[in-house]
């Protein structure tokens, strides 16, 4: 436990020097009843590694950092059930399961952040989403002070979405149980993975995923960022067809019936914004969907750059981008207009 105010610099991968009034680290479940009693009315902000967060203002409350640790496995015949505490690192869990000879998570290697945050936006990469492996989620309900158990269906997972995303500050995720089927099947649909061929091993896929990610995505330790700043937008098939007539190279991915997903990074790149900067904030040179802190950026610069990117893409393609990153100011926001209104 530390005293207030406290710097959030070690708790956000954008590398912004914002403060919180108080910061508490949850290391053992036995701390929960007392923490809940003292913070019940206040509702703390739950944070893992801050790799999907942008602190747009000093946080006038308590940040509760989840560092609960532990992994257990049970063999249920055709699968392994892996239960990990919310403060475990996600990439560490991926490596650990592979080392134990339990493949499945290799496509999700090197995604920053904690296990407890993984269900919030249903993390995904290279053709795989957490939802495909999620067996159960255990949470602490901050309203009632009770432990709750969620099946995968309860979680209502979607693309970068879940039931928790809409009430993330109410349900503190304590643990996640994954079902890893013993009948492993490679997922090789994504470009650089297809080149591995049908006999690719989990280890080879893991290595390829890590190499691909390192070539595109900036290491937050070297260049502050929170991964993709925007979600890939979904549009109707007719709109995508019209766009394709004008831009035949437009990447289009399948989504729900009647909808397709467009590559926001491609749209931003085609709008001529890759590498552009606003003060200390920049559009990453190797991946235009990632906004970066080039050094000394303020949250306002990052938000204004995001607004500029959204405006230019909308002008050129008629497609409105929505942030993926959670913006924490007076409120927990993914609505850029609300955040801009607070800056003005
Ligand atoms: P935080 O950023 O700390 O929190 C994110 C949200 O979850 C906040 O709303 C927070 O309040 C809430 N939260 C955190 N922990 C808990 C908890 N225990 N209980 C309840 N609520 C909680 N994401 C992908 O899906 N795919 C990618 O390929 C990907 N690549 C990335 C690459 C880079 C370089 C970076 C920096 C980020 C990337 N991300 C990606 C985003 C990020 O890694 C994920 O969103 C990750 O799950 C965030 O984990 P975290 O612990 O840092 O959560
Ligand atoms: N592209 C460009 N220019 C760019 C960036 C991308 O032309 O500057 C093109 C690429 O060439 C490719 C397409 O856009 O044809 C898609 O790019 P990429 O494969 O790099 O993936 P993405 O759609 O930009 C998504 C996720 C990533 C995830 C990767 C891999 C979202 C919002 N982002 O990015 O997740 O790692 O796919 O599966 O869905 C994150 O969520 O933070 C994140 C990094």
Coordinates of N, CA and C in Angstrom, one line a residue, residues 133-256:
X133 N -11.4 -19.9 -25.9 CA -10.8 -20.7 -24.8 C -11.4 -20.5 -23.4
X134 N -12.2 -19.4 -23.3 CA -12.7 -19.1 -22.0 C -13.8 -20.1 -21.5
X135 N -13.5 -20.6 -20.4 CA -14.4 -21.6 -19.7 C -15.2 -20.8 -18.7
X136 N -14.6 -20.0 -17.9 CA -15.2 -19.3 -16.8 C -14.4 -18.1 -16.3
X137 N -15.1 -17.2 -15.7 CA -14.5 -16.0 -15.1 C -15.1 -15.9 -13.7
X138 N -14.2 -15.5 -12.8 CA -14.6 -15.3 -11.4 C -14.3 -13.8 -11.1
X139 N -15.3 -13.2 -10.6 CA -15.2 -11.7 -10.3 C -15.6 -11.4 -8.8
X140 N -15.2 -10.3 -8.4 CA -15.6 -9.7 -7.1 C -16.6 -8.6 -7.4
X141 N -17.8 -8.7 -7.0 CA -18.8 -7.7 -7.4 C -18.7 -6.6 -6.4
X142 N -18.3 -5.4 -6.9 CA -18.0 -4.3 -6.0 C -19.2 -3.7 -5.4
X143 N -20.4 -4.0 -6.0 CA -21.6 -3.5 -5.4 C -22.1 -4.3 -4.2
X144 N -22.0 -5.6 -4.4 CA -22.5 -6.5 -3.3 C -21.4 -7.0 -2.4
X145 N -20.2 -7.0 -2.8 CA -19.1 -7.6 -2.1 C -19.1 -9.1 -2.2
X146 N -19.7 -9.6 -3.2 CA -19.8 -11.1 -3.3 C -19.0 -11.6 -4.5
X147 N -18.5 -12.8 -4.4 CA -17.8 -13.4 -5.5 C -18.9 -13.9 -6.5
X148 N -18.6 -13.7 -7.8 CA -19.6 -14.1 -8.9 C -18.8 -15.0 -9.9
X149 N -19.6 -16.0 -10.4 CA -19.0 -16.9 -11.4 C -19.7 -16.7 -12.7
X150 N -19.0 -16.6 -13.8 CA -19.5 -16.3 -15.1 C -19.1 -17.4 -16.1
X151 N -20.1 -18.0 -16.8 CA -19.8 -18.9 -17.9 C -19.3 -18.0 -19.1
X152 N -18.7 -18.7 -20.1 CA -18.3 -17.9 -21.3 C -19.6 -17.2 -21.9
X153 N -20.7 -17.9 -21.9 CA -21.9 -17.3 -22.5 C -22.3 -16.1 -21.7
X154 N -22.2 -16.1 -20.4 CA -22.6 -15.0 -19.6 C -21.7 -13.7 -20.0
X155 N -20.5 -14.0 -20.4 CA -19.6 -12.9 -20.7 C -19.9 -12.1 -21.9
X156 N -20.8 -12.7 -22.8 CA -21.3 -12.0 -24.0 C -20.1 -11.4 -24.8
X157 N -19.1 -12.3 -25.1 CA -18.0 -11.8 -25.8 C -18.3 -11.4 -27.3
X158 N -17.7 -10.4 -27.8 CA -17.7 -10.0 -29.2 C -16.4 -9.5 -29.6
X159 N -16.3 -8.9 -30.7 CA -15.0 -8.3 -31.2 C -14.6 -7.2 -30.2
X160 N -13.5 -7.3 -29.5 CA -13.1 -6.3 -28.5 C -14.2 -5.9 -27.6
X161 N -15.0 -6.9 -27.2 CA -16.2 -6.5 -26.4 C -16.5 -7.6 -25.4
X162 N -17.2 -7.3 -24.3 CA -17.7 -8.2 -23.4 C -18.7 -7.5 -22.4
X163 N -19.4 -8.3 -21.6 CA -20.3 -7.7 -20.7 C -19.5 -6.8 -19.7
X164 N -18.3 -7.1 -19.4 CA -17.4 -6.4 -18.4 C -17.0 -5.0 -18.9
X165 N -16.9 -4.9 -20.3 CA -16.4 -3.7 -20.8 C -17.4 -2.5 -20.5
X166 N -18.7 -2.9 -20.4 CA -19.7 -1.9 -20.1 C -19.9 -1.6 -18.6
X167 N -19.2 -2.4 -17.8 CA -19.3 -2.2 -16.4 C -18.0 -2.6 -15.7
X168 N -16.9 -2.2 -16.4 CA -15.6 -2.7 -16.0 C -15.2 -2.3 -14.6
X169 N -15.8 -1.2 -14.1 CA -15.3 -0.8 -12.7 C -16.2 -1.4 -11.6
X170 N -17.1 -2.3 -12.0 CA -18.0 -2.9 -11.0 C -17.5 -4.3 -10.7
X171 N -17.0 -5.0 -11.7 CA -16.6 -6.4 -11.5 C -15.1 -6.5 -11.5
X172 N -14.5 -6.7 -10.4 CA -13.1 -6.9 -10.3 C -12.8 -8.4 -10.7
X173 N -12.1 -8.6 -11.8 CA -11.9 -10.0 -12.2 C -10.8 -10.6 -11.4
X174 N -11.1 -11.7 -10.7 CA -10.2 -12.3 -9.8 C -9.4 -13.4 -10.6
X175 N -10.1 -14.2 -11.4 CA -9.4 -15.3 -12.0 C -10.2 -15.7 -13.3
X176 N -9.4 -16.4 -14.2 CA -9.9 -16.8 -15.5 C -9.6 -18.3 -15.6
X177 N -10.6 -19.1 -16.1 CA -10.3 -20.5 -16.4 C -10.4 -20.7 -17.9
X178 N -9.4 -21.3 -18.4 CA -9.3 -21.5 -19.9 C -9.5 -23.0 -20.1
X179 N -10.2 -23.4 -21.2 CA -10.2 -24.8 -21.6 C -9.4 -25.0 -22.9
X180 N -8.3 -25.8 -22.7 CA -7.4 -26.0 -23.8 C -7.6 -27.5 -24.3
X181 N -8.3 -27.6 -25.4 CA -8.6 -29.0 -25.9 C -7.3 -29.8 -26.2
X182 N -7.2 -31.0 -25.9 CA -6.0 -31.8 -26.2 C -5.9 -32.0 -27.7
X183 N -7.1 -32.1 -28.4 CA -7.0 -32.2 -29.9 C -6.7 -30.8 -30.4
X184 N -5.4 -30.5 -30.5 CA -5.0 -29.2 -30.9 C -5.1 -29.0 -32.4
X185 N -5.5 -27.8 -32.8 CA -5.6 -27.5 -34.3 C -4.9 -26.2 -34.5
X186 N -4.0 -26.1 -35.5 CA -3.3 -24.9 -35.8 C -4.3 -23.9 -36.4
X187 N -4.1 -22.6 -36.1 CA -4.9 -21.5 -36.8 C -3.9 -20.7 -37.6
X188 N -4.0 -20.9 -38.9 CA -2.9 -20.3 -39.7 C -3.4 -19.4 -40.8
X189 N -4.7 -18.9 -40.6 CA -5.3 -18.0 -41.6 C -4.6 -16.7 -41.8
X190 N -4.0 -16.1 -40.8 CA -3.3 -14.8 -40.9 C -2.1 -14.9 -41.8
X191 N -1.9 -14.0 -42.7 CA -0.8 -13.9 -43.7 C 0.5 -14.7 -43.3
X192 N 1.3 -14.1 -42.5 CA 2.6 -14.7 -42.2 C 2.6 -16.1 -41.6
X193 N 1.4 -16.4 -41.0 CA 1.3 -17.7 -40.4 C 1.0 -18.8 -41.5
X194 N 0.3 -18.4 -42.5 CA -0.1 -19.3 -43.6 C 1.2 -19.9 -44.2
X195 N 2.2 -19.0 -44.3 CA 3.5 -19.4 -44.9 C 4.2 -20.6 -44.1
X196 N 3.8 -20.8 -42.9 CA 4.4 -21.9 -42.1 C 4.0 -23.3 -42.6
X197 N 2.8 -23.4 -43.3 CA 2.4 -24.7 -43.8 C 1.6 -25.5 -42.7
X198 N 0.9 -26.5 -43.2 CA -0.1 -27.2 -42.4 C 0.6 -28.0 -41.3
X199 N 1.9 -28.3 -41.4 CA 2.6 -29.1 -40.4 C 3.2 -28.2 -39.2
X200 N 2.9 -27.0 -39.2 CA 3.5 -26.1 -38.2 C 3.2 -26.5 -36.8
X201 N 4.2 -26.4 -35.9 CA 4.0 -26.8 -34.5 C 3.5 -25.6 -33.7
X202 N 3.0 -25.8 -32.5 CA 2.6 -24.7 -31.7 C 3.8 -23.8 -31.4
X203 N 5.0 -24.4 -31.3 CA 6.2 -23.5 -31.0 C 6.6 -22.7 -32.2
X204 N 6.4 -23.2 -33.4 CA 6.7 -22.5 -34.6 C 5.7 -21.3 -34.8
X205 N 4.5 -21.6 -34.5 CA 3.5 -20.5 -34.6 C 3.8 -19.4 -33.6
X206 N 4.1 -19.8 -32.3 CA 4.5 -18.9 -31.3 C 5.6 -18.0 -31.8
X207 N 6.6 -18.6 -32.3 CA 7.8 -17.8 -32.7 C 7.4 -16.8 -33.8
X208 N 6.6 -17.3 -34.8 CA 6.2 -16.5 -35.9 C 5.3 -15.3 -35.5
X209 N 4.4 -15.6 -34.5 CA 3.6 -14.5 -34.0 C 4.4 -13.5 -33.3
X210 N 5.4 -13.9 -32.5 CA 6.3 -13.0 -31.8 C 7.1 -12.2 -32.7
X211 N 7.6 -12.8 -33.8 CA 8.5 -12.1 -34.8 C 7.6 -11.1 -35.5
X212 N 6.4 -11.5 -35.9 CA 5.5 -10.5 -36.7 C 5.2 -9.3 -35.8
X213 N 4.8 -9.6 -34.5 CA 4.4 -8.5 -33.6 C 5.6 -7.6 -33.4
X214 N 6.8 -8.1 -33.2 CA 7.9 -7.3 -33.0 C 8.3 -6.4 -34.2
X215 N 7.9 -6.9 -35.4 CA 8.3 -6.1 -36.6 C 7.3 -4.9 -36.8
X216 N 6.1 -5.1 -36.2 CA 5.1 -4.0 -36.5 C 4.8 -3.2 -35.2
X217 N 4.6 -3.8 -34.1 CA 4.1 -3.1 -32.9 C 5.3 -2.6 -32.1
X218 N 5.2 -1.3 -31.6 CA 6.3 -0.8 -30.8 C 6.3 -1.4 -29.4
X219 N 7.5 -1.7 -28.9 CA 7.7 -2.1 -27.5 C 7.4 -1.0 -26.6
X220 N 6.4 -1.1 -25.7 CA 6.0 0.0 -24.9 C 7.2 0.5 -24.0
X221 N 8.1 -0.5 -23.7 CA 9.3 -0.1 -22.9 C 10.2 0.9 -23.6
X222 N 10.1 0.9 -25.0 CA 11.0 1.8 -25.7 C 10.2 3.0 -26.3
X223 N 8.9 2.8 -26.6 CA 8.1 3.8 -27.2 C 6.6 3.7 -26.6
X224 N 6.2 4.7 -25.8 CA 4.9 4.6 -25.1 C 3.8 4.4 -26.1
X225 N 2.9 3.5 -25.8 CA 1.7 3.2 -26.7 C 0.8 2.3 -25.9
X226 N -0.4 2.2 -26.5 CA -1.4 1.2 -25.9 C -2.0 0.3 -26.9
X227 N -1.1 -0.1 -27.9 CA -1.6 -1.0 -29.0 C -2.5 -0.2 -29.9
X228 N -3.4 -0.9 -30.6 CA -4.3 -0.3 -31.6 C -5.1 0.8 -30.8
X229 N -5.1 2.0 -31.3 CA -5.8 3.1 -30.6 C -7.3 3.0 -30.9
X230 N -7.6 2.5 -32.2 CA -9.0 2.4 -32.6 C -9.3 0.9 -32.9
X231 N -10.6 0.6 -32.9 CA -11.1 -0.7 -33.3 C -11.1 -0.7 -34.8
X232 N -11.0 -1.9 -35.4 CA -11.3 -2.0 -36.8 C -12.8 -1.8 -37.0
X233 N -13.2 -0.8 -37.9 CA -14.6 -0.5 -38.0 C -15.4 -1.6 -38.8
X234 N -16.7 -1.8 -38.4 CA -17.5 -2.7 -39.1 C -18.5 -1.8 -40.0
X235 N -18.6 -2.2 -41.2 CA -19.5 -1.5 -42.1 C -20.4 -2.5 -42.9
X236 N -21.5 -2.1 -43.5 CA -22.3 -3.0 -44.3 C -21.6 -3.4 -45.5
X237 N -22.0 -4.6 -46.0 CA -21.4 -5.1 -47.2 C -21.4 -4.2 -48.4
X238 N -22.6 -3.5 -48.6 CA -22.8 -2.6 -49.7 C -21.8 -1.4 -49.6
X239 N -21.6 -0.9 -48.4 CA -20.7 0.2 -48.2 C -19.2 -0.2 -48.5
X240 N -18.9 -1.4 -48.1 CA -17.6 -2.0 -48.3 C -17.3 -2.2 -49.8
X241 N -18.4 -2.6 -50.5 CA -18.3 -2.8 -52.0 C -18.0 -1.5 -52.7
X242 N -18.8 -0.5 -52.3 CA -18.6 0.9 -52.9 C -17.2 1.4 -52.6
X243 N -16.6 1.2 -51.4 CA -15.3 1.6 -51.1 C -14.3 0.8 -51.9
X244 N -14.5 -0.4 -52.1 CA -13.6 -1.3 -52.9 C -13.5 -0.9 -54.4
X245 N -14.6 -0.3 -54.9 CA -14.6 0.2 -56.3 C -13.6 1.3 -56.4
X246 N -13.6 2.2 -55.4 CA -12.6 3.3 -55.4 C -11.2 2.9 -55.0
X247 N -11.1 2.0 -54.0 CA -9.8 1.5 -53.5 C -9.8 0.0 -53.5
X248 N -9.4 -0.6 -54.7 CA -9.4 -2.0 -54.8 C -8.5 -2.8 -53.8
X249 N -7.5 -2.1 -53.2 CA -6.6 -2.8 -52.3 C -7.2 -2.8 -50.9
X250 N -8.3 -2.2 -50.7 CA -8.9 -2.1 -49.3 C -9.0 -3.5 -48.6
X251 N -8.4 -3.7 -47.5 CA -8.5 -5.1 -46.9 C -9.9 -5.2 -46.2
X252 N -10.5 -6.3 -46.4 CA -11.9 -6.5 -45.8 C -11.9 -7.9 -45.2
X253 N -12.4 -7.9 -43.9 CA -12.5 -9.2 -43.2 C -13.9 -9.6 -42.9
X254 N -14.2 -10.8 -42.8 CA -15.6 -11.2 -42.5 C -16.0 -10.8 -41.0
X255 N -17.3 -10.4 -40.9 CA -17.8 -10.1 -39.5 C -19.2 -10.8 -39.4
X256 N -20.1 -10.3 -38.6 CA -21.4 -10.9 -38.5 C -22.1 -10.8 -39.9

